mmCIF file with all atom_site columns, C-alpha atoms in Angstrom:
data_model
loop_
_atom_site.group_PDB
_atom_site.id
_atom_site.type_symbol
_atom_site.label_atom_id
_atom_site.label_alt_id
_atom_site.label_comp_id
_atom_site.label_asym_id
_atom_site.label_entity_id
_atom_site.label_seq_id
_atom_site.pdbx_PDB_ins_code
_atom_site.Cartn_x
_atom_site.Cartn_y
_atom_site.Cartn_z
_atom_site.occupancy
_atom_site.B_iso_or_equiv
_atom_site.pdbx_formal_charge
_atom_site.auth_seq_id
_atom_site.auth_comp_id
_atom_site.auth_asym_id
_atom_site.auth_atom_id
_atom_site.pdbx_PDB_model_num
ATOM 1   C CA . ASP A 1 1   ? 11.453  -3.112  12.591  1.00 0.00 ? 226 ASP A CA 1
ATOM 2   C CA . VAL A 1 2   ? 8.973   -0.322  12.079  1.00 0.00 ? 227 VAL A CA 1
ATOM 3   C CA . LYS A 1 3   ? 5.700   -0.972  13.777  1.00 0.00 ? 228 LYS A CA 1
ATOM 4   C CA . VAL A 1 4   ? 2.541   0.717   12.627  1.00 0.00 ? 229 VAL A CA 1
ATOM 5   C CA . THR A 1 5   ? -0.385  -0.017  14.877  1.00 0.00 ? 230 THR A CA 1
ATOM 6   C CA . GLN A 1 6   ? -4.006  0.552   14.030  1.00 0.00 ? 231 GLN A CA 1
ATOM 7   C CA . SER A 1 7   ? -6.208  0.594   17.079  1.00 0.00 ? 232 SER A CA 1
ATOM 8   C CA . SER A 1 8   ? -9.036  -1.555  15.716  1.00 0.00 ? 233 SER A CA 1
ATOM 9   C CA . ARG A 1 9   ? -9.059  -4.550  13.375  1.00 0.00 ? 234 ARG A CA 1
ATOM 10  C CA . TYR A 1 10  ? -12.831 -4.495  12.907  1.00 0.00 ? 235 TYR A CA 1
ATOM 11  C CA . LEU A 1 11  ? -15.405 -1.755  13.400  1.00 0.00 ? 236 LEU A CA 1
ATOM 12  C CA . VAL A 1 12  ? -19.135 -1.710  12.789  1.00 0.00 ? 237 VAL A CA 1
ATOM 13  C CA . LYS A 1 13  ? -20.800 1.695   12.772  1.00 0.00 ? 238 LYS A CA 1
ATOM 14  C CA . ARG A 1 14  ? -24.172 3.087   11.856  1.00 0.00 ? 239 ARG A CA 1
ATOM 15  C CA . THR A 1 15  ? -24.865 5.554   9.075   1.00 0.00 ? 240 THR A CA 1
ATOM 16  C CA . GLY A 1 16  ? -24.373 9.109   10.292  1.00 0.00 ? 241 GLY A CA 1
ATOM 17  C CA . GLU A 1 17  ? -22.033 8.251   13.145  1.00 0.00 ? 242 GLU A CA 1
ATOM 18  C CA . LYS A 1 18  ? -18.734 10.055  13.571  1.00 0.00 ? 243 LYS A CA 1
ATOM 19  C CA . VAL A 1 19  ? -15.935 7.515   13.300  1.00 0.00 ? 244 VAL A CA 1
ATOM 20  C CA . PHE A 1 20  ? -12.327 7.776   14.420  1.00 0.00 ? 245 PHE A CA 1
ATOM 21  C CA . LEU A 1 21  ? -9.605  5.475   13.111  1.00 0.00 ? 246 LEU A CA 1
ATOM 22  C CA . GLU A 1 22  ? -6.347  5.727   15.007  1.00 0.00 ? 247 GLU A CA 1
ATOM 23  C CA . CYS A 1 23  ? -2.827  4.932   13.845  1.00 0.00 ? 248 CYS A CA 1
ATOM 24  C CA . VAL A 1 24  ? 0.464   5.050   15.736  1.00 0.00 ? 249 VAL A CA 1
ATOM 25  C CA . GLN A 1 25  ? 3.990   4.456   14.414  1.00 0.00 ? 250 GLN A CA 1
ATOM 26  C CA . ASP A 1 26  ? 7.076   3.929   16.536  1.00 0.00 ? 251 ASP A CA 1
ATOM 27  C CA . MET A 1 27  ? 9.925   4.809   14.158  1.00 0.00 ? 252 MET A CA 1
ATOM 28  C CA . ASP A 1 28  ? 9.840   8.589   14.251  1.00 0.00 ? 253 ASP A CA 1
ATOM 29  C CA . HIS A 1 29  ? 8.740   8.754   10.616  1.00 0.00 ? 254 HIS A CA 1
ATOM 30  C CA . GLU A 1 30  ? 7.824   12.150  9.224   1.00 0.00 ? 255 GLU A CA 1
ATOM 31  C CA . ASN A 1 31  ? 5.289   10.943  6.663   1.00 0.00 ? 256 ASN A CA 1
ATOM 32  C CA . MET A 1 32  ? 2.015   9.220   7.453   1.00 0.00 ? 257 MET A CA 1
ATOM 33  C CA . PHE A 1 33  ? -0.756  8.123   5.130   1.00 0.00 ? 258 PHE A CA 1
ATOM 34  C CA . TRP A 1 34  ? -4.301  6.818   5.107   1.00 0.00 ? 259 TRP A CA 1
ATOM 35  C CA . TYR A 1 35  ? -5.403  4.541   2.266   1.00 0.00 ? 260 TYR A CA 1
ATOM 36  C CA . ARG A 1 36  ? -8.595  2.682   1.622   1.00 0.00 ? 261 ARG A CA 1
ATOM 37  C CA . GLN A 1 37  ? -8.501  -0.692  -0.090  1.00 0.00 ? 262 GLN A CA 1
ATOM 38  C CA . ASP A 1 38  ? -11.361 -2.027  -2.162  1.00 0.00 ? 263 ASP A CA 1
ATOM 39  C CA . PRO A 1 39  ? -11.418 -5.165  -4.336  1.00 0.00 ? 264 PRO A CA 1
ATOM 40  C CA . GLY A 1 40  ? -10.325 -4.462  -7.882  1.00 0.00 ? 265 GLY A CA 1
ATOM 41  C CA . LEU A 1 41  ? -9.296  -0.900  -7.070  1.00 0.00 ? 266 LEU A CA 1
ATOM 42  C CA . GLY A 1 42  ? -6.073  -1.461  -5.161  1.00 0.00 ? 267 GLY A CA 1
ATOM 43  C CA . LEU A 1 43  ? -5.118  1.182   -2.628  1.00 0.00 ? 268 LEU A CA 1
ATOM 44  C CA . ARG A 1 44  ? -6.353  4.737   -2.950  1.00 0.00 ? 269 ARG A CA 1
ATOM 45  C CA . LEU A 1 45  ? -4.836  7.583   -0.967  1.00 0.00 ? 270 LEU A CA 1
ATOM 46  C CA . ILE A 1 46  ? -7.235  9.517   1.233   1.00 0.00 ? 271 ILE A CA 1
ATOM 47  C CA . TYR A 1 47  ? -4.955  11.916  3.108   1.00 0.00 ? 272 TYR A CA 1
ATOM 48  C CA . PHE A 1 48  ? -1.333  12.192  4.067   1.00 0.00 ? 273 PHE A CA 1
ATOM 49  C CA . SER A 1 49  ? 0.826   14.261  6.360   1.00 0.00 ? 274 SER A CA 1
ATOM 50  C CA . TYR A 1 50  ? 4.442   15.374  6.096   1.00 0.00 ? 275 TYR A CA 1
ATOM 51  C CA . ASP A 1 51  ? 4.704   16.774  9.586   1.00 0.00 ? 276 ASP A CA 1
ATOM 52  C CA . VAL A 1 52  ? 2.818   17.482  12.759  1.00 0.00 ? 277 VAL A CA 1
ATOM 53  C CA . LYS A 1 53  ? -0.292  19.576  12.152  1.00 0.00 ? 278 LYS A CA 1
ATOM 54  C CA . MET A 1 54  ? 0.235   19.380  8.405   1.00 0.00 ? 279 MET A CA 1
ATOM 55  C CA . LYS A 1 55  ? -2.070  17.505  6.078   1.00 0.00 ? 280 LYS A CA 1
ATOM 56  C CA . GLU A 1 56  ? -2.569  17.129  2.370   1.00 0.00 ? 281 GLU A CA 1
ATOM 57  C CA . LYS A 1 57  ? -5.493  15.740  0.421   1.00 0.00 ? 282 LYS A CA 1
ATOM 58  C CA . GLY A 1 58  ? -4.961  12.556  -1.485  1.00 0.00 ? 283 GLY A CA 1
ATOM 59  C CA . ASP A 1 59  ? -7.023  11.247  -4.350  1.00 0.00 ? 284 ASP A CA 1
ATOM 60  C CA . ILE A 1 60  ? -10.291 10.590  -2.512  1.00 0.00 ? 285 ILE A CA 1
ATOM 61  C CA . PRO A 1 61  ? -10.562 12.969  0.480   1.00 0.00 ? 286 PRO A CA 1
ATOM 62  C CA . GLU A 1 62  ? -14.307 13.615  0.257   1.00 0.00 ? 287 GLU A CA 1
ATOM 63  C CA . GLY A 1 63  ? -16.130 12.602  3.419   1.00 0.00 ? 288 GLY A CA 1
ATOM 64  C CA . TYR A 1 64  ? -12.919 12.286  5.434   1.00 0.00 ? 289 TYR A CA 1
ATOM 65  C CA . SER A 1 65  ? -10.700 14.485  7.563   1.00 0.00 ? 290 SER A CA 1
ATOM 66  C CA . VAL A 1 66  ? -7.487  13.836  9.477   1.00 0.00 ? 291 VAL A CA 1
ATOM 67  C CA . SER A 1 67  ? -5.638  14.996  12.524  1.00 0.00 ? 292 SER A CA 1
ATOM 68  C CA . ARG A 1 68  ? -1.957  14.880  13.355  1.00 0.00 ? 293 ARG A CA 1
ATOM 69  C CA . GLU A 1 69  ? -1.298  16.478  16.719  1.00 0.00 ? 294 GLU A CA 1
ATOM 70  C CA . LYS A 1 70  ? 1.751   14.340  17.506  1.00 0.00 ? 295 LYS A CA 1
ATOM 71  C CA . LYS A 1 71  ? 4.390   12.992  15.186  1.00 0.00 ? 296 LYS A CA 1
ATOM 72  C CA . GLU A 1 72  ? 3.648   9.368   15.945  1.00 0.00 ? 297 GLU A CA 1
ATOM 73  C CA . ARG A 1 73  ? -0.140  9.529   15.648  1.00 0.00 ? 298 ARG A CA 1
ATOM 74  C CA . PHE A 1 74  ? -2.342  10.071  12.608  1.00 0.00 ? 299 PHE A CA 1
ATOM 75  C CA . SER A 1 75  ? -6.111  9.876   12.909  1.00 0.00 ? 300 SER A CA 1
ATOM 76  C CA . LEU A 1 76  ? -8.684  9.450   10.176  1.00 0.00 ? 301 LEU A CA 1
ATOM 77  C CA . ILE A 1 77  ? -12.121 10.882  10.849  1.00 0.00 ? 302 ILE A CA 1
ATOM 78  C CA . LEU A 1 78  ? -15.343 10.084  9.082   1.00 0.00 ? 303 LEU A CA 1
ATOM 79  C CA . GLU A 1 79  ? -17.527 13.040  10.007  1.00 0.00 ? 304 GLU A CA 1
ATOM 80  C CA . SER A 1 80  ? -20.787 11.289  9.108   1.00 0.00 ? 305 SER A CA 1
ATOM 81  C CA . ALA A 1 81  ? -20.286 7.688   8.089   1.00 0.00 ? 306 ALA A CA 1
ATOM 82  C CA . SER A 1 82  ? -22.052 6.411   5.004   1.00 0.00 ? 307 SER A CA 1
ATOM 83  C CA . THR A 1 83  ? -22.463 2.914   3.613   1.00 0.00 ? 308 THR A CA 1
ATOM 84  C CA . ASN A 1 84  ? -20.123 3.668   0.701   1.00 0.00 ? 309 ASN A CA 1
ATOM 85  C CA . GLN A 1 85  ? -17.347 4.137   3.221   1.00 0.00 ? 310 GLN A CA 1
ATOM 86  C CA . THR A 1 86  ? -17.483 0.452   4.115   1.00 0.00 ? 311 THR A CA 1
ATOM 87  C CA . SER A 1 87  ? -13.945 -0.636  3.298   1.00 0.00 ? 312 SER A CA 1
ATOM 88  C CA . MET A 1 88  ? -10.539 -1.729  4.559   1.00 0.00 ? 313 MET A CA 1
ATOM 89  C CA . TYR A 1 89  ? -8.526  1.243   5.826   1.00 0.00 ? 314 TYR A CA 1
ATOM 90  C CA . LEU A 1 90  ? -4.755  1.034   5.877   1.00 0.00 ? 315 LEU A CA 1
ATOM 91  C CA . CYS A 1 91  ? -2.405  3.387   7.665   1.00 0.00 ? 316 CYS A CA 1
ATOM 92  C CA . ALA A 1 92  ? 1.217   3.698   6.551   1.00 0.00 ? 317 ALA A CA 1
ATOM 93  C CA . SER A 1 93  ? 4.331   5.659   7.405   1.00 0.00 ? 318 SER A CA 1
ATOM 94  C CA . SER A 1 94  ? 7.606   6.463   5.675   1.00 0.00 ? 319 SER A CA 1
ATOM 95  C CA . SER A 1 95  ? 10.811  8.315   6.373   1.00 0.00 ? 320 SER A CA 1
ATOM 96  C CA . LEU A 1 96  ? 11.890  11.777  5.334   1.00 0.00 ? 321 LEU A CA 1
ATOM 97  C CA . LEU A 1 97  ? 13.273  10.697  1.946   1.00 0.00 ? 322 LEU A CA 1
ATOM 98  C CA . GLY A 1 98  ? 10.037  11.757  0.366   1.00 0.00 ? 323 GLY A CA 1
ATOM 99  C CA . ALA A 1 99  ? 6.463   10.685  -0.013  1.00 0.00 ? 324 ALA A CA 1
ATOM 100 C CA . GLY A 1 100 ? 6.996   8.927   -3.300  1.00 0.00 ? 325 GLY A CA 1
ATOM 101 C CA . ASN A 1 101 ? 10.477  7.495   -3.103  1.00 0.00 ? 326 ASN A CA 1
ATOM 102 C CA . SER A 1 102 ? 10.492  5.971   0.320   1.00 0.00 ? 327 SER A CA 1
ATOM 103 C CA . PRO A 1 103 ? 9.045   2.532   1.057   1.00 0.00 ? 328 PRO A CA 1
ATOM 104 C CA . LEU A 1 104 ? 5.830   2.501   3.025   1.00 0.00 ? 329 LEU A CA 1
ATOM 105 C CA . HIS A 1 105 ? 5.361   0.612   6.283   1.00 0.00 ? 330 HIS A CA 1
ATOM 106 C CA . PHE A 1 106 ? 1.789   -0.508  6.790   1.00 0.00 ? 331 PHE A CA 1
ATOM 107 C CA . GLY A 1 107 ? -0.430  -1.352  9.710   1.00 0.00 ? 332 GLY A CA 1
ATOM 108 C CA . ASN A 1 108 ? -2.632  -4.441  9.610   1.00 0.00 ? 333 ASN A CA 1
ATOM 109 C CA . GLY A 1 109 ? -5.684  -2.494  8.585   1.00 0.00 ? 334 GLY A CA 1
ATOM 110 C CA . THR A 1 110 ? -9.098  -1.687  10.002  1.00 0.00 ? 335 THR A CA 1
ATOM 111 C CA . ARG A 1 111 ? -12.092 -3.263  8.332   1.00 0.00 ? 336 ARG A CA 1
ATOM 112 C CA . LEU A 1 112 ? -14.942 -0.815  8.724   1.00 0.00 ? 337 LEU A CA 1
ATOM 113 C CA . THR A 1 113 ? -18.540 -1.753  8.062   1.00 0.00 ? 338 THR A CA 1
ATOM 114 C CA . VAL A 1 114 ? -21.165 0.991   7.972   1.00 0.00 ? 339 VAL A CA 1
ATOM 115 C CA . THR A 1 115 ? -24.748 -0.233  8.246   1.00 0.00 ? 340 THR A CA 1
ATOM 116 C CA . ALA B 2 1   ? -1.078  10.621  -16.057 1.00 0.00 ? 13  ALA B CA 1
ATOM 117 C CA . GLN B 2 2   ? 0.850   8.340   -13.783 1.00 0.00 ? 14  GLN B CA 1
ATOM 118 C CA . SER B 2 3   ? -0.588  4.870   -13.427 1.00 0.00 ? 15  SER B CA 1
ATOM 119 C CA . VAL B 2 4   ? 0.203   1.272   -12.610 1.00 0.00 ? 16  VAL B CA 1
ATOM 120 C CA . THR B 2 5   ? -1.378  -1.677  -14.381 1.00 0.00 ? 17  THR B CA 1
ATOM 121 C CA . GLN B 2 6   ? -1.365  -5.243  -13.165 1.00 0.00 ? 18  GLN B CA 1
ATOM 122 C CA . PRO B 2 7   ? -3.028  -7.131  -16.027 1.00 0.00 ? 19  PRO B CA 1
ATOM 123 C CA . ASP B 2 8   ? -3.789  -10.296 -14.078 1.00 0.00 ? 20  ASP B CA 1
ATOM 124 C CA . ILE B 2 9   ? -6.464  -10.113 -11.397 1.00 0.00 ? 21  ILE B CA 1
ATOM 125 C CA . HIS B 2 10  ? -5.591  -13.594 -10.185 1.00 0.00 ? 22  HIS B CA 1
ATOM 126 C CA . ILE B 2 11  ? -3.119  -16.331 -11.047 1.00 0.00 ? 23  ILE B CA 1
ATOM 127 C CA . THR B 2 12  ? -3.002  -19.981 -10.014 1.00 0.00 ? 24  THR B CA 1
ATOM 128 C CA . VAL B 2 13  ? 0.349   -21.760 -9.868  1.00 0.00 ? 25  VAL B CA 1
ATOM 129 C CA . SER B 2 14  ? 1.297   -25.242 -8.743  1.00 0.00 ? 26  SER B CA 1
ATOM 130 C CA . GLU B 2 15  ? 3.579   -25.511 -5.768  1.00 0.00 ? 27  GLU B CA 1
ATOM 131 C CA . GLY B 2 16  ? 7.176   -25.752 -6.965  1.00 0.00 ? 28  GLY B CA 1
ATOM 132 C CA . ALA B 2 17  ? 6.452   -24.082 -10.294 1.00 0.00 ? 29  ALA B CA 1
ATOM 133 C CA . SER B 2 18  ? 7.897   -20.758 -11.337 1.00 0.00 ? 30  SER B CA 1
ATOM 134 C CA . LEU B 2 19  ? 5.978   -17.524 -11.045 1.00 0.00 ? 31  LEU B CA 1
ATOM 135 C CA . GLU B 2 20  ? 5.894   -14.251 -12.929 1.00 0.00 ? 32  GLU B CA 1
ATOM 136 C CA . LEU B 2 21  ? 3.550   -11.416 -12.013 1.00 0.00 ? 33  LEU B CA 1
ATOM 137 C CA . ARG B 2 22  ? 3.277   -8.597  -14.496 1.00 0.00 ? 34  ARG B CA 1
ATOM 138 C CA . CYS B 2 23  ? 3.387   -4.888  -13.818 1.00 0.00 ? 35  CYS B CA 1
ATOM 139 C CA . ASN B 2 24  ? 3.395   -1.973  -16.242 1.00 0.00 ? 36  ASN B CA 1
ATOM 140 C CA . TYR B 2 25  ? 3.677   1.631   -15.220 1.00 0.00 ? 37  TYR B CA 1
ATOM 141 C CA . SER B 2 26  ? 3.260   5.046   -16.721 1.00 0.00 ? 38  SER B CA 1
ATOM 142 C CA . TYR B 2 27  ? 5.455   7.775   -15.271 1.00 0.00 ? 39  TYR B CA 1
ATOM 143 C CA . GLY B 2 28  ? 7.166   10.721  -16.889 1.00 0.00 ? 40  GLY B CA 1
ATOM 144 C CA . ALA B 2 29  ? 10.533  10.494  -15.163 1.00 0.00 ? 41  ALA B CA 1
ATOM 145 C CA . THR B 2 30  ? 12.676  7.779   -13.668 1.00 0.00 ? 42  THR B CA 1
ATOM 146 C CA . PRO B 2 31  ? 10.331  5.871   -11.422 1.00 0.00 ? 43  PRO B CA 1
ATOM 147 C CA . TYR B 2 32  ? 10.807  4.397   -8.020  1.00 0.00 ? 44  TYR B CA 1
ATOM 148 C CA . LEU B 2 33  ? 9.233   0.949   -8.197  1.00 0.00 ? 45  LEU B CA 1
ATOM 149 C CA . PHE B 2 34  ? 8.011   -1.334  -5.468  1.00 0.00 ? 46  PHE B CA 1
ATOM 150 C CA . TRP B 2 35  ? 6.396   -4.702  -4.975  1.00 0.00 ? 47  TRP B CA 1
ATOM 151 C CA . TYR B 2 36  ? 4.371   -5.342  -1.832  1.00 0.00 ? 48  TYR B CA 1
ATOM 152 C CA . VAL B 2 37  ? 2.697   -8.500  -0.591  1.00 0.00 ? 49  VAL B CA 1
ATOM 153 C CA . GLN B 2 38  ? -0.440  -8.733  1.500   1.00 0.00 ? 50  GLN B CA 1
ATOM 154 C CA . SER B 2 39  ? -1.256  -11.959 3.303   1.00 0.00 ? 51  SER B CA 1
ATOM 155 C CA . PRO B 2 40  ? -4.874  -12.512 4.354   1.00 0.00 ? 52  PRO B CA 1
ATOM 156 C CA . GLY B 2 41  ? -5.879  -10.222 7.204   1.00 0.00 ? 53  GLY B CA 1
ATOM 157 C CA . GLN B 2 42  ? -2.580  -8.367  7.146   1.00 0.00 ? 54  GLN B CA 1
ATOM 158 C CA . GLY B 2 43  ? -1.213  -5.072  5.978   1.00 0.00 ? 55  GLY B CA 1
ATOM 159 C CA . LEU B 2 44  ? 1.185   -4.764  3.061   1.00 0.00 ? 56  LEU B CA 1
ATOM 160 C CA . GLN B 2 45  ? 4.810   -5.794  3.407   1.00 0.00 ? 57  GLN B CA 1
ATOM 161 C CA . LEU B 2 46  ? 7.594   -4.564  1.141   1.00 0.00 ? 58  LEU B CA 1
ATOM 162 C CA . LEU B 2 47  ? 9.080   -7.340  -1.007  1.00 0.00 ? 59  LEU B CA 1
ATOM 163 C CA . LEU B 2 48  ? 11.591  -5.295  -2.960  1.00 0.00 ? 60  LEU B CA 1
ATOM 164 C CA . LYS B 2 49  ? 12.268  -1.896  -4.475  1.00 0.00 ? 61  LYS B CA 1
ATOM 165 C CA . TYR B 2 50  ? 14.066  -0.398  -7.448  1.00 0.00 ? 62  TYR B CA 1
ATOM 166 C CA . PHE B 2 51  ? 15.509  3.080   -7.324  1.00 0.00 ? 63  PHE B CA 1
ATOM 167 C CA . SER B 2 52  ? 18.467  2.981   -9.710  1.00 0.00 ? 64  SER B CA 1
ATOM 168 C CA . GLY B 2 53  ? 21.421  0.864   -10.787 1.00 0.00 ? 65  GLY B CA 1
ATOM 169 C CA . ASP B 2 54  ? 21.173  -2.840  -11.507 1.00 0.00 ? 66  ASP B CA 1
ATOM 170 C CA . THR B 2 55  ? 17.862  -3.490  -13.188 1.00 0.00 ? 67  THR B CA 1
ATOM 171 C CA . LEU B 2 56  ? 17.474  -6.911  -11.556 1.00 0.00 ? 68  LEU B CA 1
ATOM 172 C CA . VAL B 2 57  ? 16.689  -6.503  -7.891  1.00 0.00 ? 69  VAL B CA 1
ATOM 173 C CA . GLN B 2 58  ? 16.485  -9.145  -5.228  1.00 0.00 ? 70  GLN B CA 1
ATOM 174 C CA . GLY B 2 59  ? 13.941  -9.079  -2.447  1.00 0.00 ? 71  GLY B CA 1
ATOM 175 C CA . ILE B 2 60  ? 12.820  -11.049 0.530   1.00 0.00 ? 72  ILE B CA 1
ATOM 176 C CA . LYS B 2 61  ? 11.321  -14.549 0.435   1.00 0.00 ? 73  LYS B CA 1
ATOM 177 C CA . GLY B 2 62  ? 13.249  -15.457 -2.727  1.00 0.00 ? 74  GLY B CA 1
ATOM 178 C CA . PHE B 2 63  ? 11.532  -12.930 -4.998  1.00 0.00 ? 75  PHE B CA 1
ATOM 179 C CA . GLU B 2 64  ? 13.220  -10.854 -7.666  1.00 0.00 ? 76  GLU B CA 1
ATOM 180 C CA . ALA B 2 65  ? 12.035  -8.255  -10.154 1.00 0.00 ? 77  ALA B CA 1
ATOM 181 C CA . GLU B 2 66  ? 13.441  -6.818  -13.344 1.00 0.00 ? 78  GLU B CA 1
ATOM 182 C CA . PHE B 2 67  ? 13.067  -3.206  -14.430 1.00 0.00 ? 79  PHE B CA 1
ATOM 183 C CA . LYS B 2 68  ? 12.743  -2.815  -18.191 1.00 0.00 ? 80  LYS B CA 1
ATOM 184 C CA . ARG B 2 69  ? 12.574  0.832   -19.139 1.00 0.00 ? 81  ARG B CA 1
ATOM 185 C CA . SER B 2 70  ? 11.857  0.150   -22.807 1.00 0.00 ? 82  SER B CA 1
ATOM 186 C CA . GLN B 2 71  ? 8.759   -1.843  -21.863 1.00 0.00 ? 83  GLN B CA 1
ATOM 187 C CA . SER B 2 72  ? 7.783   0.268   -18.837 1.00 0.00 ? 84  SER B CA 1
ATOM 188 C CA . SER B 2 73  ? 7.602   -2.955  -16.888 1.00 0.00 ? 85  SER B CA 1
ATOM 189 C CA . PHE B 2 74  ? 8.667   -4.232  -13.506 1.00 0.00 ? 86  PHE B CA 1
ATOM 190 C CA . ASN B 2 75  ? 7.699   -7.903  -13.377 1.00 0.00 ? 87  ASN B CA 1
ATOM 191 C CA . LEU B 2 76  ? 8.025   -9.963  -10.223 1.00 0.00 ? 88  LEU B CA 1
ATOM 192 C CA . ARG B 2 77  ? 9.436   -13.481 -10.396 1.00 0.00 ? 89  ARG B CA 1
ATOM 193 C CA . LYS B 2 78  ? 10.113  -16.440 -8.192  1.00 0.00 ? 90  LYS B CA 1
ATOM 194 C CA . PRO B 2 79  ? 11.748  -19.682 -9.420  1.00 0.00 ? 91  PRO B CA 1
ATOM 195 C CA . SER B 2 80  ? 9.796   -22.041 -7.167  1.00 0.00 ? 92  SER B CA 1
ATOM 196 C CA . VAL B 2 81  ? 6.567   -21.113 -5.440  1.00 0.00 ? 93  VAL B CA 1
ATOM 197 C CA . HIS B 2 82  ? 5.711   -22.312 -1.955  1.00 0.00 ? 94  HIS B CA 1
ATOM 198 C CA . TRP B 2 83  ? 2.174   -22.689 -0.582  1.00 0.00 ? 95  TRP B CA 1
ATOM 199 C CA . SER B 2 84  ? 2.910   -19.865 1.846   1.00 0.00 ? 96  SER B CA 1
ATOM 200 C CA . ASP B 2 85  ? 3.313   -17.473 -1.097  1.00 0.00 ? 97  ASP B CA 1
ATOM 201 C CA . ALA B 2 86  ? -0.448  -17.447 -1.617  1.00 0.00 ? 98  ALA B CA 1
ATOM 202 C CA . ALA B 2 87  ? -1.348  -13.794 -1.093  1.00 0.00 ? 99  ALA B CA 1
ATOM 203 C CA . GLU B 2 88  ? -2.156  -10.621 -2.954  1.00 0.00 ? 100 GLU B CA 1
ATOM 204 C CA . TYR B 2 89  ? 0.682   -8.781  -4.639  1.00 0.00 ? 101 TYR B CA 1
ATOM 205 C CA . PHE B 2 90  ? 0.754   -5.080  -5.382  1.00 0.00 ? 102 PHE B CA 1
ATOM 206 C CA . CYS B 2 91  ? 3.042   -3.207  -7.721  1.00 0.00 ? 103 CYS B CA 1
ATOM 207 C CA . ALA B 2 92  ? 3.557   0.480   -6.953  1.00 0.00 ? 104 ALA B CA 1
ATOM 208 C CA . VAL B 2 93  ? 5.335   3.460   -8.458  1.00 0.00 ? 105 VAL B CA 1
ATOM 209 C CA . GLY B 2 94  ? 6.692   6.464   -6.611  1.00 0.00 ? 106 GLY B CA 1
ATOM 210 C CA . GLY B 2 95  ? 8.712   9.515   -7.476  1.00 0.00 ? 107 GLY B CA 1
ATOM 211 C CA . THR B 2 96  ? 10.345  12.658  -6.214  1.00 0.00 ? 108 THR B CA 1
ATOM 212 C CA . GLY B 2 97  ? 9.077   16.183  -5.840  1.00 0.00 ? 109 GLY B CA 1
ATOM 213 C CA . GLY B 2 98  ? 6.243   15.258  -3.544  1.00 0.00 ? 110 GLY B CA 1
ATOM 214 C CA . PHE B 2 99  ? 4.870   12.652  -5.904  1.00 0.00 ? 111 PHE B CA 1
ATOM 215 C CA . LYS B 2 100 ? 2.953   10.085  -3.989  1.00 0.00 ? 112 LYS B CA 1
ATOM 216 C CA . THR B 2 101 ? 3.037   6.344   -4.350  1.00 0.00 ? 113 THR B CA 1
ATOM 217 C CA . ILE B 2 102 ? 0.450   4.913   -6.744  1.00 0.00 ? 114 ILE B CA 1
ATOM 218 C CA . PHE B 2 103 ? -0.629  1.298   -6.465  1.00 0.00 ? 115 PHE B CA 1
ATOM 219 C CA . GLY B 2 104 ? -1.853  -1.179  -9.010  1.00 0.00 ? 116 GLY B CA 1
ATOM 220 C CA . ALA B 2 105 ? -5.106  -3.041  -8.425  1.00 0.00 ? 117 ALA B CA 1
ATOM 221 C CA . GLY B 2 106 ? -3.263  -6.131  -7.230  1.00 0.00 ? 118 GLY B CA 1
ATOM 222 C CA . THR B 2 107 ? -2.850  -9.735  -8.361  1.00 0.00 ? 119 THR B CA 1
ATOM 223 C CA . ARG B 2 108 ? -4.092  -12.504 -6.139  1.00 0.00 ? 120 ARG B CA 1
ATOM 224 C CA . LEU B 2 109 ? -1.902  -15.598 -6.224  1.00 0.00 ? 121 LEU B CA 1
ATOM 225 C CA . PHE B 2 110 ? -3.379  -19.027 -5.558  1.00 0.00 ? 122 PHE B CA 1
ATOM 226 C CA . VAL B 2 111 ? -1.026  -21.962 -5.035  1.00 0.00 ? 123 VAL B CA 1
ATOM 227 C CA . LYS B 2 112 ? -2.280  -25.476 -5.670  1.00 0.00 ? 124 LYS B CA 1
ATOM 228 C CA . ALA B 2 113 ? -0.715  -28.611 -4.283  1.00 0.00 ? 125 ALA B CA 1
#
């Protein structure tokens, strides 16, 4: 089974801090994604990556950046955390079939609170 | 624009009763359709997917879904619900050509004894 591991289940950060969310997958998947999940809004795509050192903006990239230096690792960075970034963050990966037609494998999520 | 609508924010079903969760999508070409389930404190797990062929697809945990192109729907069903099915369910649509997966807002299922 594909395993997607997010380094933290819960994080509490202060406004203005730089925050790193880490994600590692063990199935050699090409595609990796960061979503945020908010009640009533479902999952919204922040950034995704098709390959090492490649990244593409999703639907809500403002206030975020990403890094993919190795195939198995995809990091989400909040340059200066704000309270409206309090949310559940989900990392996912999928195989080379394509970003939209391949099932996603999710980590367990990181619940970030910004105070 | 592509979109996914799950009309029911939450549903309550008695244990042993049948279940149907609704999903409607808007997509210009043949869609790739998915249902995911999220148990409390967990990530999303794939229940089933439809790419082509038979419009009735079987998934894990006894779930099935039917693709109806004329109604732009992909409803999830289960004949007899178990208490462990209480979770949030997400319908999603994907496509080719770099199109990314879009999720509905989710339906939370409550199961009463």
